[in-house]
């Protein structure tokens, strides 16, 4: 399998993970799940890293970088 396809699949998985983390942040903020402000800050940092990784790997896959 070409490296570009692997990068695209990992980027897609990271984006889906970011959507899951965003849903967790909203549920914790509403009070539907246990957690406090520290968990929200931690999950938002994780969300930022996941989104950044998805964007970078997506660009790599479109540009054909290995």
Coordinates of N, CA, C and O in Angstrom, one line a residue:
X1 N 0.9 -1.2 0.0 CA 0.0 0.0 0.0 C 0.9 1.2 0.0 O 1.8 1.3 0.8
X2 N 0.6 2.2 -0.9 CA 1.5 3.4 -0.9 C 1.4 4.2 0.4 O 0.4 4.2 1.1
X3 N 2.5 4.9 0.7 CA 2.6 5.7 1.9 C 1.5 6.8 1.9 O 1.0 7.1 3.0
X4 N 1.2 7.4 0.8 CA 0.2 8.4 0.7 C -1.2 7.9 1.2 O -1.9 8.6 1.9
X5 N -1.5 6.7 0.8 CA -2.8 6.1 1.3 C -2.8 5.9 2.8 O -3.8 6.1 3.5
X6 N -1.7 5.4 3.3 CA -1.6 5.2 4.8 C -1.7 6.5 5.5 O -2.4 6.6 6.5
X7 N -1.1 7.6 5.0 CA -1.2 8.9 5.6 C -2.7 9.4 5.6 O -3.2 9.9 6.5
X8 N -3.4 9.1 4.5 CA -4.8 9.5 4.4 C -5.6 8.8 5.3 O -6.5 9.3 6.0
X9 N -5.4 7.5 5.5 CA -6.2 6.7 6.4 C -5.9 7.1 7.9 O -6.9 7.2 8.7
X10 N -4.7 7.4 8.2 CA -4.4 7.9 9.6 C -5.0 9.2 9.8 O -5.5 9.5 10.9
X11 N -5.0 10.1 8.8 CA -5.6 11.4 8.9 C -7.1 11.3 9.2 O -7.7 12.0 10.0
X12 N -7.7 10.4 8.4 CA -9.1 10.2 8.6 C -9.5 9.6 10.0 O -10.4 10.1 10.7
X13 N -8.6 8.7 10.5 CA -8.8 8.2 11.8 C -8.6 9.2 12.9 O -9.4 9.3 13.9
X14 N -7.7 10.1 12.7 CA -7.4 11.2 13.7 C -8.6 12.2 13.7 O -9.0 12.7 14.7
X15 N -9.2 12.4 12.5 CA -10.3 13.3 12.4 C -11.5 12.7 13.1 O -12.2 13.4 13.8
X16 N -11.8 11.4 12.9 CA -12.9 10.8 13.6 C -12.6 10.8 15.1 O -13.6 11.0 15.9
X17 N -11.4 10.6 15.5 CA -11.1 10.7 16.9 C -11.3 12.1 17.5 O -11.8 12.2 18.6
X18 N -11.0 13.1 16.7 CA -11.3 14.5 17.1 C -12.8 14.7 17.3 O -13.2 15.4 18.2
X19 N -13.6 14.2 16.4 CA -15.0 14.3 16.5 C -15.5 13.7 17.8 O -16.4 14.2 18.5
X20 N -15.0 12.5 18.1 CA -15.3 11.8 19.4 C -14.9 12.6 20.6 O -15.7 12.8 21.5
X21 N -13.7 13.2 20.6 CA -13.3 14.0 21.7 C -14.1 15.3 21.8 O -14.5 15.7 22.9
X22 N -14.5 15.9 20.7 CA -15.3 17.1 20.7 C -16.7 16.7 21.4 O -17.2 17.5 22.2
X23 N -17.2 15.6 21.0 CA -18.5 15.1 21.6 C -18.4 14.9 23.1 O -19.2 15.3 23.9
X24 N -17.2 14.4 23.6 CA -17.0 14.2 25.0 C -16.9 15.6 25.7 O -17.4 15.7 26.8
X25 N -16.2 16.5 25.1 CA -16.1 17.9 25.7 C -17.5 18.5 25.9 O -17.8 19.1 26.9
X26 N -18.4 18.4 24.9 CA -19.7 18.9 25.0 C -20.5 18.2 26.1 O -21.2 18.9 26.9
X27 N -20.4 16.9 26.1 CA -21.2 16.2 27.2 C -20.7 16.5 28.6 O -21.5 16.6 29.5
X28 N -19.4 16.7 28.7 CA -18.9 17.0 30.1 C -19.3 18.4 30.4 O -19.6 18.7 31.6
X29 N -19.2 19.3 29.4 CA -19.7 20.7 29.7 C -21.1 20.8 30.1 O -21.5 21.7 30.9
X30 N -22.0 20.0 29.5 CA -23.4 20.0 29.8 C -23.7 19.3 31.2 O -24.8 19.5 31.7
X31 N -22.8 18.5 31.6 CA -23.0 17.8 32.9 C -23.5 16.4 32.7 O -23.9 15.7 33.6
X32 N -23.6 15.9 31.4 CA -24.1 14.5 31.2 C -23.1 13.5 31.5 O -23.4 12.3 31.8
X33 N -21.8 13.8 31.5 CA -20.7 12.9 31.9 C -20.0 13.5 33.1 O -19.9 14.8 33.2
X34 N -19.4 12.7 34.0 CA -18.7 13.3 35.1 C -17.3 13.8 34.6 O -16.7 13.4 33.6
X35 N -16.9 14.9 35.3 CA -15.6 15.5 34.9 C -15.8 17.0 35.3 O -16.9 17.5 35.5
X36 N -14.6 17.6 35.3 CA -14.6 19.0 35.7 C -13.9 19.9 34.6 O -13.7 19.5 33.5
X37 N -13.5 21.0 35.1 CA -12.9 22.0 34.2 C -11.5 21.5 33.7 O -11.1 21.7 32.6
X38 N -10.8 20.8 34.6 CA -9.5 20.2 34.2 C -9.6 19.2 33.1 O -8.8 19.2 32.2
X39 N -10.6 18.4 33.1 CA -10.9 17.4 32.1 C -11.2 18.1 30.8 O -10.8 17.6 29.7
X40 N -12.0 19.1 30.8 CA -12.3 19.9 29.6 C -11.1 20.5 29.0 O -10.9 20.4 27.8
X41 N -10.2 21.0 29.8 CA -9.0 21.6 29.3 C -8.1 20.6 28.7 O -7.6 20.7 27.6
X42 N -8.0 19.4 29.4 CA -7.1 18.3 28.8 C -7.7 17.8 27.5 O -6.9 17.6 26.5
X43 N -9.0 17.6 27.4 CA -9.6 17.1 26.2 C -9.5 18.1 25.1 O -9.4 17.7 23.9
X44 N -9.6 19.4 25.4 CA -9.5 20.4 24.3 C -8.0 20.5 23.8 O -7.8 20.7 22.6
X45 N -7.0 20.2 24.7 CA -5.7 20.2 24.2 C -5.5 18.9 23.3 O -4.9 19.0 22.2
X46 N -6.0 17.8 23.7 CA -6.0 16.6 22.9 C -6.7 16.8 21.6 O -6.2 16.4 20.5
X47 N -7.8 17.5 21.6 CA -8.5 17.8 20.4 C -7.7 18.7 19.4 O -7.7 18.4 18.2
X48 N -7.0 19.6 19.9 CA -6.1 20.4 19.1 C -5.0 19.6 18.4 O -4.7 19.8 17.2
X49 N -4.4 18.7 19.2 CA -3.3 17.9 18.6 C -3.9 16.9 17.6 O -3.3 16.7 16.5
X50 N -5.1 16.4 17.8 CA -5.7 15.5 16.8 C -6.0 16.2 15.5 O -5.8 15.7 14.4
X51 N -6.6 17.4 15.7 CA -6.9 18.2 14.5 C -5.7 18.6 13.7 O -5.7 18.5 12.5
X52 N -4.7 19.0 14.4 CA -3.4 19.4 13.7 C -2.8 18.2 13.0 O -2.3 18.3 11.9
X53 N -2.8 17.1 13.7 CA -2.2 15.9 13.0 C -3.0 15.5 11.8 O -2.5 15.1 10.8
X54 N -4.4 15.6 11.9 CA -5.2 15.2 10.8 C -5.0 16.1 9.6 O -4.9 15.7 8.4
X55 N -4.8 17.4 9.9 CA -4.6 18.4 8.8 C -3.2 18.2 8.1 O -3.1 18.1 6.9
X56 N -2.2 18.0 9.0 CA -0.8 17.8 8.4 C -0.8 16.5 7.6 O -0.2 16.5 6.5
X57 N -1.3 15.4 8.1 CA -1.2 14.2 7.4 C -2.1 14.2 6.1 O -1.8 13.6 5.1
X58 N -3.2 14.9 6.2 CA -4.1 15.1 5.0 C -3.3 15.9 3.9 O -3.4 15.5 2.7
X59 N -2.6 16.9 4.3 CA -1.8 17.7 3.3 C -0.7 16.8 2.7 O -0.4 16.8 1.5
X60 N -0.1 16.0 3.6 CA 1.0 15.1 3.1 C 0.5 14.1 2.1 O 1.1 13.8 1.1
X61 N -0.7 13.6 2.4 CA -1.3 12.6 1.4 C -1.6 13.3 0.1 O -1.5 12.6 -1.0
X62 N -2.1 14.5 0.1 CA -2.5 15.2 -1.1 C -1.3 15.6 -1.9 O -1.2 15.6 -3.1
X63 N -0.2 16.0 -1.2 CA 1.0 16.5 -1.8 C 1.9 15.3 -2.3 O 2.8 15.5 -3.0
X64 N 1.6 14.1 -1.8 CA 2.4 13.0 -2.2 C 3.7 12.8 -1.5 O 4.7 12.2 -2.0
X65 N 3.8 13.4 -0.3 CA 5.0 13.4 0.5 C 5.1 12.0 1.2 O 4.1 11.5 1.6
X66 N 6.3 11.5 1.4 CA 6.4 10.2 2.1 C 7.1 10.4 3.5 O 7.7 11.3 3.8

